[in-house]
Coordinates of C-alpha atoms in Angstrom, one line a residue:
Chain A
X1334 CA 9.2 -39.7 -7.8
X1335 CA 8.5 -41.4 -4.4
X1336 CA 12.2 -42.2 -3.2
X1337 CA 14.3 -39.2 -1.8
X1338 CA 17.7 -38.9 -3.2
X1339 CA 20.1 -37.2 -0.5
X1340 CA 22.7 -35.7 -2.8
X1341 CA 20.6 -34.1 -4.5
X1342 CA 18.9 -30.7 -3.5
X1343 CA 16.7 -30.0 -6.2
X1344 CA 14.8 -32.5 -8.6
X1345 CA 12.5 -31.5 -10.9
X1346 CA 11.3 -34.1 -13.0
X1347 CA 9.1 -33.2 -16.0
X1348 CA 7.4 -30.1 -15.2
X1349 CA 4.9 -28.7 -18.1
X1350 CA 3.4 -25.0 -17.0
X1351 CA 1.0 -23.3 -19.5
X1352 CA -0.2 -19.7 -18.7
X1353 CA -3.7 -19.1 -19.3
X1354 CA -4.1 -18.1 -23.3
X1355 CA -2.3 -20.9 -23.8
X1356 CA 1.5 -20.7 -23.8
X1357 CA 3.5 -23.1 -23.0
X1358 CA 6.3 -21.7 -21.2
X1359 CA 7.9 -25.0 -19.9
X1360 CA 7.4 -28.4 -21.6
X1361 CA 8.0 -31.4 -19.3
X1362 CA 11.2 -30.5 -18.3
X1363 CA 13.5 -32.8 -15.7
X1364 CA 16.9 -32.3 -14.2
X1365 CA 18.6 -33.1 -10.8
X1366 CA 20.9 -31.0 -9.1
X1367 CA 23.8 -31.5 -6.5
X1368 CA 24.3 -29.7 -3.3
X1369 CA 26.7 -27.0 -3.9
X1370 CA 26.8 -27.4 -7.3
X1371 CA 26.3 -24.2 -10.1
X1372 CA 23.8 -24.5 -12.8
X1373 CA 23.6 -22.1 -15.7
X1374 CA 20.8 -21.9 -17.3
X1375 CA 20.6 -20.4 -20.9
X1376 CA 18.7 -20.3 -24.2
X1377 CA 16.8 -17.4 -26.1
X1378 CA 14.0 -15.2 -24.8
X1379 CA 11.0 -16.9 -24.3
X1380 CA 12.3 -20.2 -24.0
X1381 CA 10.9 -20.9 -20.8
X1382 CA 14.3 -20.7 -18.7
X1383 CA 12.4 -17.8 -16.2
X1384 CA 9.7 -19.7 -15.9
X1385 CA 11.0 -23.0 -14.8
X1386 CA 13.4 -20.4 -12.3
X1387 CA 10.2 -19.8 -10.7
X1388 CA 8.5 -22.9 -10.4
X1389 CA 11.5 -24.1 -8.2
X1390 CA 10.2 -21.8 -5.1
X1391 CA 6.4 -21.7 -6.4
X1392 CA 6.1 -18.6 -7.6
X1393 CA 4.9 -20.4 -10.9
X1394 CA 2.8 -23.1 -10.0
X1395 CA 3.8 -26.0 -12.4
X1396 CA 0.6 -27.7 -13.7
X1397 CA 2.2 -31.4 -13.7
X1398 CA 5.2 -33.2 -12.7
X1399 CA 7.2 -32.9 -9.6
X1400 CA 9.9 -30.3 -8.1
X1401 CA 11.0 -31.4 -4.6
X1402 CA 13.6 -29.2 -2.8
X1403 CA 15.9 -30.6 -0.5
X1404 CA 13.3 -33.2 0.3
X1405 CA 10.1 -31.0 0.2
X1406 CA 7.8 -31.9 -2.1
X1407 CA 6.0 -28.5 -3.6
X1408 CA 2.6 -28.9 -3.6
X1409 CA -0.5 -27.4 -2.4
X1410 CA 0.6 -27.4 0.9
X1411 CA 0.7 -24.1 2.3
X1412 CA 3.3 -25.1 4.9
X1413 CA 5.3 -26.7 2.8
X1414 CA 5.8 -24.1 0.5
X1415 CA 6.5 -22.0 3.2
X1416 CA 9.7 -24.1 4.1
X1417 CA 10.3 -23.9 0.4
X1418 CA 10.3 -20.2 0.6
X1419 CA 12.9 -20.4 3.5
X1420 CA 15.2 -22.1 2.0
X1421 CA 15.3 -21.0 -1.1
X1422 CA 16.7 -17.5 -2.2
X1423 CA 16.0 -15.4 -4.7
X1424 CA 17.7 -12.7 -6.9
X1425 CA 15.5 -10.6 -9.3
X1426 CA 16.1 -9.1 -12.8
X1427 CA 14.5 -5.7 -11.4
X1428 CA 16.0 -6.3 -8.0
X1429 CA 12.7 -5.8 -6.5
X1430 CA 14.4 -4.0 -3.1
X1431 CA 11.3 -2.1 -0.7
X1432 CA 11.8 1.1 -1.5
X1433 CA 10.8 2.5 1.2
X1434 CA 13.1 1.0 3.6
X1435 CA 16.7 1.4 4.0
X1436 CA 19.7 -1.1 3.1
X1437 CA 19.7 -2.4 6.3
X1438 CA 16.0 -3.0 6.5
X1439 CA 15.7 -4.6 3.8
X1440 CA 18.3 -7.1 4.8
X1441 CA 16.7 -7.4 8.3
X1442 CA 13.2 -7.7 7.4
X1443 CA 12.9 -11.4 7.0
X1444 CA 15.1 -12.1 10.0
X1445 CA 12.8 -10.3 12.3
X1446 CA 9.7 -11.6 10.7
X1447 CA 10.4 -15.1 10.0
X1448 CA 13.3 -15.7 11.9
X1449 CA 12.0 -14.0 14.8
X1450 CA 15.4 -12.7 15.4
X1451 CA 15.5 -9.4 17.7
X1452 CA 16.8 -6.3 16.0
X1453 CA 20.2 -6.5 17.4
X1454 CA 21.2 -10.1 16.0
X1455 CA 19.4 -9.3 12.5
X1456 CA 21.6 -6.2 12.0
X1457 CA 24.4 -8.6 12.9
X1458 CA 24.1 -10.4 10.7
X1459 CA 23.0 -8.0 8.0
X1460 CA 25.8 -5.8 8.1
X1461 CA 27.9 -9.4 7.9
X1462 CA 26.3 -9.9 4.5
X1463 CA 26.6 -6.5 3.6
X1464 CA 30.2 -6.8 4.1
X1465 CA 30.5 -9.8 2.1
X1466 CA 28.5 -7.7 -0.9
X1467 CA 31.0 -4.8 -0.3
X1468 CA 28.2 -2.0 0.6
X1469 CA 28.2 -2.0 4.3
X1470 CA 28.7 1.7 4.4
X1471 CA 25.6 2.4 2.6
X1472 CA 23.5 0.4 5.1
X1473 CA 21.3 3.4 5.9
X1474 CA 20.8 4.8 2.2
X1475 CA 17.6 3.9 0.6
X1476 CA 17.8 2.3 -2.8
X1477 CA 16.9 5.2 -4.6
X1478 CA 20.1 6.1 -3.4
X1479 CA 22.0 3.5 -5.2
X1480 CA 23.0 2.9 -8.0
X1481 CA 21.9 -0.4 -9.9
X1482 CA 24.9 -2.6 -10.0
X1483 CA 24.6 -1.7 -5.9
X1484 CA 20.9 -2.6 -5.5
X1485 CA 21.5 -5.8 -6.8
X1486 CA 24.5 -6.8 -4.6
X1487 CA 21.6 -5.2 -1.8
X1488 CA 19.2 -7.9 -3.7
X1489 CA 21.5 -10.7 -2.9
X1490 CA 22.5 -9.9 1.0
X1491 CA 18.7 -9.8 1.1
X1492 CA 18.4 -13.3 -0.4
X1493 CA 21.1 -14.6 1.8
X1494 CA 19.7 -13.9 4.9
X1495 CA 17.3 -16.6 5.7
X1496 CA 20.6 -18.3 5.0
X1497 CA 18.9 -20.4 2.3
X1498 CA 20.5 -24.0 0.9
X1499 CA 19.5 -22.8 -2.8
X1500 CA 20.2 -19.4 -4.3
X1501 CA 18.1 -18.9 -7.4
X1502 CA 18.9 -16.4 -10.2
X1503 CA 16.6 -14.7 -12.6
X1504 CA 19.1 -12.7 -15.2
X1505 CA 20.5 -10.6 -12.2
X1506 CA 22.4 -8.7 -14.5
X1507 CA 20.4 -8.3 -17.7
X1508 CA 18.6 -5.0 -16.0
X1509 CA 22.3 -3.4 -15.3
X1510 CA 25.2 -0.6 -17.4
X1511 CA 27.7 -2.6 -18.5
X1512 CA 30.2 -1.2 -16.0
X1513 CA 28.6 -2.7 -13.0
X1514 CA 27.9 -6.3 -14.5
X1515 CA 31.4 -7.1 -12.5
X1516 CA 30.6 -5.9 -9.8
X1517 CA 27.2 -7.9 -9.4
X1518 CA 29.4 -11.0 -11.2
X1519 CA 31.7 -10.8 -8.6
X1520 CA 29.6 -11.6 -5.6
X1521 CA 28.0 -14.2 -7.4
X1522 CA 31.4 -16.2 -8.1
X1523 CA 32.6 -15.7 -4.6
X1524 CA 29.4 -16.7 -3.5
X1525 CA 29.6 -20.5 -5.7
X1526 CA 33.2 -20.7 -4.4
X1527 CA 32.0 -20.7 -0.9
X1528 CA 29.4 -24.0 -1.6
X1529 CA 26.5 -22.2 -2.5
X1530 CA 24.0 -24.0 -4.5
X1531 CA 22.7 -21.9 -7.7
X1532 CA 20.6 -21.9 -9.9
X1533 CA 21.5 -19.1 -12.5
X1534 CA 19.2 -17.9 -15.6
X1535 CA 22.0 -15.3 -17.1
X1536 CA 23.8 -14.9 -20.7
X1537 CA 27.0 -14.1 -19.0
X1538 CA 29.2 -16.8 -20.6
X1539 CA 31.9 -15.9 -18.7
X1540 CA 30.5 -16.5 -15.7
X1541 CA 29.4 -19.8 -16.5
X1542 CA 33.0 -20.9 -17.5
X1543 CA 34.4 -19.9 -14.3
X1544 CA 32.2 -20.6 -12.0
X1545 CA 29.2 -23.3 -13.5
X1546 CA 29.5 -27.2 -12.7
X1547 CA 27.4 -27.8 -15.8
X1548 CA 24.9 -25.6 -18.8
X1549 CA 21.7 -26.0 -19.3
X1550 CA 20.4 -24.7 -22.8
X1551 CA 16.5 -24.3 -23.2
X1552 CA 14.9 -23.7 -26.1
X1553 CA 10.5 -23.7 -26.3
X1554 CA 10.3 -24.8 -23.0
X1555 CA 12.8 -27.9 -23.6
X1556 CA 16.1 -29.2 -22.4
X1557 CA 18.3 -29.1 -25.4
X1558 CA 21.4 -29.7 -24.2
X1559 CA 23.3 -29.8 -21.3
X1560 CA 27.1 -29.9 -20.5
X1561 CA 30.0 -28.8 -18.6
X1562 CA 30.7 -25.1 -19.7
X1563 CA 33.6 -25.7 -21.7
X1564 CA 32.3 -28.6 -24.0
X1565 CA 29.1 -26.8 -24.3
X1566 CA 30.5 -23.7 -25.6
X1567 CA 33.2 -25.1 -27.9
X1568 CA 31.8 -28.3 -29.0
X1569 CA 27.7 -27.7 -28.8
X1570 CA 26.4 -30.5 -30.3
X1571 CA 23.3 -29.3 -31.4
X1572 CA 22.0 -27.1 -34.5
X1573 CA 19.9 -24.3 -32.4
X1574 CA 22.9 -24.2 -29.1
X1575 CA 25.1 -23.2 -31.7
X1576 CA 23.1 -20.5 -33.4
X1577 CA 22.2 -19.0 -30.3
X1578 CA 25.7 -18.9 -29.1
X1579 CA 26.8 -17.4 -32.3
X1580 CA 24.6 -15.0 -31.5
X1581 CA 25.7 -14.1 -28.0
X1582 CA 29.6 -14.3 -28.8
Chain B
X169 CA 7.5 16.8 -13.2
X170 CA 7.4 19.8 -15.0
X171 CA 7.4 22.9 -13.6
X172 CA 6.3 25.8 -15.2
X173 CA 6.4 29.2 -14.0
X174 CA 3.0 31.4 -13.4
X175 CA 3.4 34.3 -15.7
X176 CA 1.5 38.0 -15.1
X177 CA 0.3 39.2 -18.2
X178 CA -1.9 41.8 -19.2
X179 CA -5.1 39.4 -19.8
X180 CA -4.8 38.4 -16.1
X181 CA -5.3 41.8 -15.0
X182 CA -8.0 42.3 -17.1
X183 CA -9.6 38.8 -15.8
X184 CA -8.7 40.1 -12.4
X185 CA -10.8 43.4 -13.3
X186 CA -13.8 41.8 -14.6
X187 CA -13.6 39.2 -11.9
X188 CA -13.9 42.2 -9.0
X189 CA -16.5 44.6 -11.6
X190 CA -18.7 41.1 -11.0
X191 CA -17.8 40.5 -7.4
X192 CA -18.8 44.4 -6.7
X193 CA -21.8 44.1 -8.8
X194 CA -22.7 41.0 -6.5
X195 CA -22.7 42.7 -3.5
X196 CA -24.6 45.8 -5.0
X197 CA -27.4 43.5 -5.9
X198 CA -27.4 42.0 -1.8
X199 CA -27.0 45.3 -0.1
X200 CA -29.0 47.7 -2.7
X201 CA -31.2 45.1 -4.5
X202 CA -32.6 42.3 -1.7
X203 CA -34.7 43.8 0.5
X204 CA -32.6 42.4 3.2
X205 CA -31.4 44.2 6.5
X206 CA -28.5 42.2 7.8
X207 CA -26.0 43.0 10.8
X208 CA -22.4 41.4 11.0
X209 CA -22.7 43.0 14.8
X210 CA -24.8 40.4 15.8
X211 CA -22.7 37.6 15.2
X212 CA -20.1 37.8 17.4
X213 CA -22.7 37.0 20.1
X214 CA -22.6 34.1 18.5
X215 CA -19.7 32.4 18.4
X216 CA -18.6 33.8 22.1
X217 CA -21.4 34.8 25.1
X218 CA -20.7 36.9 28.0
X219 CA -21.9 34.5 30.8
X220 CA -22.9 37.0 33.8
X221 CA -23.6 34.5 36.3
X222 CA -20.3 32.5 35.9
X223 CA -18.7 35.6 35.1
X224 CA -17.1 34.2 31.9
X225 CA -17.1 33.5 28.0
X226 CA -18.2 30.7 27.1
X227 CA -18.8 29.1 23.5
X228 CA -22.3 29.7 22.0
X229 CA -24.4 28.4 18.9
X230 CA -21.5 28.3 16.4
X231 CA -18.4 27.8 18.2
X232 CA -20.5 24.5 20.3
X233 CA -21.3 23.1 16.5
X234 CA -17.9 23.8 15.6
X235 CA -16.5 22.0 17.9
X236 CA -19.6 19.1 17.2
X237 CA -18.3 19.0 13.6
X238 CA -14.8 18.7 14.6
X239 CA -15.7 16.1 16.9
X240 CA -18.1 14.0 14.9
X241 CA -15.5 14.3 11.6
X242 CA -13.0 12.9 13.6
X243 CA -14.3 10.1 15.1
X244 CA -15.7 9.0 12.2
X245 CA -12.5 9.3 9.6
X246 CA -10.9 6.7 12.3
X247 CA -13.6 4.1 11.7
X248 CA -13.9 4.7 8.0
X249 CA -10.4 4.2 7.3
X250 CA -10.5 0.9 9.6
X251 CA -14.0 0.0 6.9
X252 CA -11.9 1.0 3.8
X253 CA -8.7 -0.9 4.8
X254 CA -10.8 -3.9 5.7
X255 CA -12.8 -3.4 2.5
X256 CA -9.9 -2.5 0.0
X257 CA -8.4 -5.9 1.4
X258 CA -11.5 -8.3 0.4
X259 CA -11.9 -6.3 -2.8
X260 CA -8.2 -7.3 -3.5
X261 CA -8.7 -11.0 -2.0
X262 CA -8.1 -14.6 -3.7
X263 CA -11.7 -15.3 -2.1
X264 CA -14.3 -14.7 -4.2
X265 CA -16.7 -14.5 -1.6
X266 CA -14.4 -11.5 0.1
X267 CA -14.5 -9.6 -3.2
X268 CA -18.1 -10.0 -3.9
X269 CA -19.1 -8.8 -0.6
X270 CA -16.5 -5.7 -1.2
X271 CA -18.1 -4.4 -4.1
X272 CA -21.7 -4.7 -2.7
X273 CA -20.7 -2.3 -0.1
X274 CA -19.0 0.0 -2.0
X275 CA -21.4 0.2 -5.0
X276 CA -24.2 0.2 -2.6
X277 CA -22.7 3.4 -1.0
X278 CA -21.3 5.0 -4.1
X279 CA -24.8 4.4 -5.8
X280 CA -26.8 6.6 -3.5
X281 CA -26.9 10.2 -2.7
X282 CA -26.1 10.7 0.7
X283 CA -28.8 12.4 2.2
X284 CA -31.2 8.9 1.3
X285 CA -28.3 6.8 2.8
X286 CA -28.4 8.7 6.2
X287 CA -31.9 8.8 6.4
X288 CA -32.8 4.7 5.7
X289 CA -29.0 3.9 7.8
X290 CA -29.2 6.2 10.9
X291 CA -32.6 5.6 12.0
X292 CA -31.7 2.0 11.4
X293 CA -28.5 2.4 13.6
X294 CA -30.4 4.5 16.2
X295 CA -34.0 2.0 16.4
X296 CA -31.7 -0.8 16.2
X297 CA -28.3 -1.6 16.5
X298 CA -28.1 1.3 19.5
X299 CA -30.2 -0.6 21.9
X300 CA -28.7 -3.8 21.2
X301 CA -25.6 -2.5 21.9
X302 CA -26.8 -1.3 24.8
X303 CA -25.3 2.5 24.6
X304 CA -27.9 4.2 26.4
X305 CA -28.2 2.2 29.5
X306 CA -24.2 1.8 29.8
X307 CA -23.8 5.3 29.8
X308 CA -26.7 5.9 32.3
X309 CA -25.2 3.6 34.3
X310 CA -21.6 5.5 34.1
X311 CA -20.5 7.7 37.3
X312 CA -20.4 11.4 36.9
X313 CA -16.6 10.9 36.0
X314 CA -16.4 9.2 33.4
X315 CA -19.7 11.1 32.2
X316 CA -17.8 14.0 32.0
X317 CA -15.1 12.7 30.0
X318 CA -17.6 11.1 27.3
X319 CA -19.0 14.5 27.3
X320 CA -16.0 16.2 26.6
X321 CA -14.5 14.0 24.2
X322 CA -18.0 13.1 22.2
X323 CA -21.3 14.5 23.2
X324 CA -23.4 15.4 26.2
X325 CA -25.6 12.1 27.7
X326 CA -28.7 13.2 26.3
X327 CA -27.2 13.3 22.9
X328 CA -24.6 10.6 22.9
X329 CA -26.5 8.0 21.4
X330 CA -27.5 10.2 18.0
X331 CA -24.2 11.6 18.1
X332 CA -22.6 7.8 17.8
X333 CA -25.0 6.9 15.3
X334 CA -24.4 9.6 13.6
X335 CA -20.5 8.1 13.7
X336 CA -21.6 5.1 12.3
X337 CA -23.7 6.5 9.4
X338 CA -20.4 8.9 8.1
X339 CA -18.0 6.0 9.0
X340 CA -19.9 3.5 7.1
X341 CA -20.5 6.2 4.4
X342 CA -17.2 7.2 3.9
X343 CA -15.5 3.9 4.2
X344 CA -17.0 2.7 0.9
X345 CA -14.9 5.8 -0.6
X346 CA -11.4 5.6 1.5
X347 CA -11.9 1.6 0.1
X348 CA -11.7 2.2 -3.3
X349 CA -8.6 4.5 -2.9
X350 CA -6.8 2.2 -0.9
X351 CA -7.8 -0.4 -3.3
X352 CA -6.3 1.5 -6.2
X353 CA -3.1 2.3 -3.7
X354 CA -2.9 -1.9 -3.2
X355 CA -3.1 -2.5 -7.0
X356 CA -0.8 0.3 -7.9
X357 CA 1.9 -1.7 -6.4
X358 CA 4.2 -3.6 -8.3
X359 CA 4.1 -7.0 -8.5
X360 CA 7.3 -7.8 -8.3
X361 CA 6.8 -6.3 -4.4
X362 CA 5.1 -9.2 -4.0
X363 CA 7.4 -11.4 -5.5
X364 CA 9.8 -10.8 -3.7
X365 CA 7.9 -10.4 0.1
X366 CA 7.0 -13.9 -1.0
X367 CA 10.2 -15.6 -2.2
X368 CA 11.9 -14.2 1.5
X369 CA 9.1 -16.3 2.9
X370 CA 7.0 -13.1 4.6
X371 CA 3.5 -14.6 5.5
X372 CA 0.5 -12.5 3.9
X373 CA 0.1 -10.3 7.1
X374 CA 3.5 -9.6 7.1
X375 CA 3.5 -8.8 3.6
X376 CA 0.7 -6.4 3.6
X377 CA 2.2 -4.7 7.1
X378 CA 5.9 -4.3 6.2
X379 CA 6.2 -4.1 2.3
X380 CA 2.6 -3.3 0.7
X381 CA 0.7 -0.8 2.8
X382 CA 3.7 1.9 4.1
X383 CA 4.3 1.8 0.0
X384 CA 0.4 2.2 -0.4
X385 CA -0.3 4.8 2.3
X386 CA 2.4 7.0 0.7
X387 CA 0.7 7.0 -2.7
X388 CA -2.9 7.1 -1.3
X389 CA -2.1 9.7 1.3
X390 CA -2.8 12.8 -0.9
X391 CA -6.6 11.0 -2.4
X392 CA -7.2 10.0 1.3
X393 CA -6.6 13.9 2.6
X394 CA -9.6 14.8 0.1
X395 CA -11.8 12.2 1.8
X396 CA -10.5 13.5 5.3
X397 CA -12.0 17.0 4.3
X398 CA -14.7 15.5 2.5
X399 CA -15.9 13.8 5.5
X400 CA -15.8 16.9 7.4
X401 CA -17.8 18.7 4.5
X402 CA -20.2 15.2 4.6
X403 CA -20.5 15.8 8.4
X404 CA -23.1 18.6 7.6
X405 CA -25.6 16.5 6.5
X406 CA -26.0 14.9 10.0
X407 CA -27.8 18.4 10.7
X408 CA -30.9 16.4 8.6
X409 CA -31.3 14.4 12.1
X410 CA -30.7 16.8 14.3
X411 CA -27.1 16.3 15.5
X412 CA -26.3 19.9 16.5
X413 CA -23.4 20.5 14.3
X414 CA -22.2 23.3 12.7
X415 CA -25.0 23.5 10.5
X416 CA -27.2 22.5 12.3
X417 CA -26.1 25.7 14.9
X418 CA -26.1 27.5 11.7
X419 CA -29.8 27.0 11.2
X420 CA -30.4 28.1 14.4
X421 CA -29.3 31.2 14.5
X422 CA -30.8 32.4 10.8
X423 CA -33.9 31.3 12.3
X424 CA -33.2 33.6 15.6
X425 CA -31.8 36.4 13.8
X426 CA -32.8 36.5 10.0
X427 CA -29.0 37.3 9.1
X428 CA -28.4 34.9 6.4
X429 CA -25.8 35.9 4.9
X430 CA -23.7 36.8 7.5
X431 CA -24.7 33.5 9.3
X432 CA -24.2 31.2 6.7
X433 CA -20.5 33.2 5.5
X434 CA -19.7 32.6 9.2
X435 CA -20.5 29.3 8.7
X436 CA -18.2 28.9 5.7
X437 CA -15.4 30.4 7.5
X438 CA -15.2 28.5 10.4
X439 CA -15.9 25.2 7.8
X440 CA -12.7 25.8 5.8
X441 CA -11.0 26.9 9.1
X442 CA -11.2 23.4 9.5
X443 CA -10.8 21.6 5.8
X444 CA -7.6 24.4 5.2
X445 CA -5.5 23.4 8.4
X446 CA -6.2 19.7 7.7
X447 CA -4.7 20.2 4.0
X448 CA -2.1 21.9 5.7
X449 CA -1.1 19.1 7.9
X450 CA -1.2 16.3 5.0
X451 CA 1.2 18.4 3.2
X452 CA 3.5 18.8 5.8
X453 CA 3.0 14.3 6.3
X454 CA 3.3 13.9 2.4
X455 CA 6.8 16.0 2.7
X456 CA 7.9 14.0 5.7
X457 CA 6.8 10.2 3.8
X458 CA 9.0 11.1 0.8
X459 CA 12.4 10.5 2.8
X460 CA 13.4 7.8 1.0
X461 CA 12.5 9.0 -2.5

């Protein structure tokens, strides 16, 4: 994959990873996606969807193929990956917040650090994001304080900070009570209406209706099938898409 | 946590009893048994002396080592804490290189008893490393100043250069230990810590200042207290080459008086003086870390 294709932000094209002992999470795996567009993937545990999540911003290194973001190639390069790292965000299953600094700090670290920003224009900007997650008045609780549904939304002001052109999800809402899936949800959908790009590993169905440009199903590491959310869930044209959405329903 | 409440019951006093009967019994044996003539009077000279021709008190055997121990303990927890963090970082390093020269050190150090390791390292540091360092002549060369605060602050001209080597030997004993606990501290944390340092783009320094270490130092802190008062109890071997510490002084004075109980009780006292107040001022730092628990 030599050429650089400008409308699209993230190609992977087929990417095998096998942890040692000899899994294979992710078995020569390719898609394209669109700038602003909303991806969903889904498929049943162990299929690899996680994985491939985290080869997009090397956290996984993928053992062949090719991911380039936004016309970075990920490869060794250190520097490279940095820039990777920059512009893509990313939104945990366990959160992953510093516990031992507050809202605010959390939002501001990578500003100051790798922005450079001074102290007065991070918080600016955090207490922005904040806003926009709807937890600006807890900006100096630690996240012990908080419940989980409000560490996420934390999780994701943190993500957005760098400003990244990519948010990437990994079941942000698998770890949560059922009462504060919605509130998590929400941010998310208001956060694809404003143009984000996203990458989204969840089972939330009815956030891929709403808000998802098209479904990816994975199954062993595979593409199975892929659709626009509506013909996917009521017309799956394959055997195992429709078992596992039987079983989801 | 659990927390269970300590109970008085009648087989505590009866423990309590026996425990006293034997303590009592003890000190029937020393003062009845022993032929031994001791004299808590003669301590206090000790500690304080009436100086007639200044005309003031001023510290003697005891008090000068305990200040010596205070001193050398000191100075070298700062240095051995620099050695472990350095150390626990290459044990925990992608190099393999790093990590191979990490565990040499510390099983080196952990391997042998102390008292061999200060005798092969110190009169290493002292024949070599002092004089290429060029201590003694630098501080020769010093004006009468600056003497005085190096006096003050470490040890007296004559006795600077064994007194920093004798730094060197506890710092580079003690470092193998404070490694290994910071190690475990740097392990301890989860990895999804890392994650996410990483995926905001944190380089590794920045990772290891902002996010790993204030995490690690909070879980260390109460392992890392034990090896502050351990090097303070580790200090007293440094009497074995003649660095006038506390027991060192302690020495001194059962050889001058004979009193060896009384010296070498003195001696304990003014040791967990020390070691106590240090516990108490972790405690008070381990309350003030949990904030954002």
């Amino acid at each position: 994959m030599s050429e650089i294709h400008e409308d699209y932000i993230i190609e992977i094209e087929n990417v095998s990873k096998t942890f040692t002992g000899g899994v294979e999470a992710v078995r020569g795996f390719s898609a394209k996606i669109r700038r602003q567009e909303v991806v969903v993937i889904m498929g049943p545990s162990g299929s690899g969807k996680s994985t491939l999540l985290r080869c997009i911003n090397g956290l996984e290194t993928a053992e062949s193929g090719a991911i380039v973001v936004d016309g970075i190639r990920l490869d060794g390069d250190k520097r490279r990956r940095l820039e990777i790292r920059k512009e893509v965000g990313m939104v945990f299953q366990s959160f992953n917040l510093f516990p031992h600094l507050t809202v605010l700090e959390n939002v501001n670290l990578a500003q100051r650090r790798v922005r450079k920003k001074n102290k007065a224009s991070a918080t600016e900007r955090s207490l922005e994001l904040l806003q926009m997650v709807g937890i600006a008045d807890k900006a100096n609780s630690y996240p012990a304080q908080l419940s989980g549904g409000q560490q996420q939304r934390v999780a994701i002001a943190r993500a957005l900070a760098l400003a990244p052109k990519v948010m990437l999800f990994d079941e942000p809402t698998s770890a949560l009570d059922p009462e504060m899936i919605n509130e998590v949800l929400d941010v998310m959908k208001k956060l694809a209406r404003s143009g984000m790009t996203m990458v989204v590993v969840t089972h939330e169905m009815g956030f891929a209706r709403e808000v998802s440009d098209w479904v990816i199903f994975m199954d062993d590491g595979q593409i199975v099938e892929t659709g626009a959310p509506e013909s996917i869930f009521a017309r799956p044209q394959e055997e195992r898409t429709r078992r596992f959405l039987n079983q989801i329903l | 946590m659990l927390h269970t409440k300590a109970k008085f019951r009648a087989i505590d006093a009866v423990l309590l009893l026996l425990c006293l009967a034997a303590g009592a019994y003890i000190y029937y044996r020393i003062q009845y048994g022993l032929e031994y003539k001791g004299s808590w009077a003669a301590i206090p000279q000790f500690l304080l002396r009436y100086d007639p021709e200044t005309g003031r008190w001023a510290a003697n055997y005891l008090l000068q080592g305990l200040i010596t121990t205070l001193k050398l303990s000191l100075w070298a927890t700062l240095p051995a804490l620099l050695v472990g963090l350095f150390v626990a970082l290459c044990r925990t390093s992608e190099t393999l290189f790093l990590r191979m020269v990490g565990a040499s050190y510390v099983e080196l150090v952990r391997n042998l008893p102390p008292l061999v390791l200060i005798f092969i390292f110190y009169f290493f540091v002292i024949d070599q490393i002092m004089p290429l360092l060029g201590v003694e002549t630098f501080i020769r060369a010093l004006p009468t100043g600056a003497q005085g605060v190096i006096t003050f602050l470490f040890a007296e001209k004559s006795l600077f250069v064994q007194f920093i080597s004798g730094i060197i030997t506890l710092a580079f004993f003690e470092g193998a230990y404070m490694a290994e606990i910071i190690r475990g501290g740097i392990e301890s944390i989860e990895r999804g810590q890392h994650e996410a340092a990483y995926a905001l783009g944190l380089s590794w320094v920045d990772e290891m200042r902002f996010v790993v270490m204030p995490q690690v130092i909070k879980r260390v802190l109460p392992a890392l207290a034990n090896e502050f008062i351990n090097t303070i109890k580790y200090s007293s071997i440094a009497s074995i080459v003649s660095i006038q510490e506390l027991t060192f002084m302690g020495r001194q004075v059962v050889v001058a008086t004979r009193y060896i109980f009384e010296t070498w009780i003195t001696v304990a006292v003014l040791y967990m003086a020390l070691t106590l107040s240090l516990s108490l001022v972790t405690e008070q730092l381990e309350k003030r870390l949990q904030a954002s628990d």
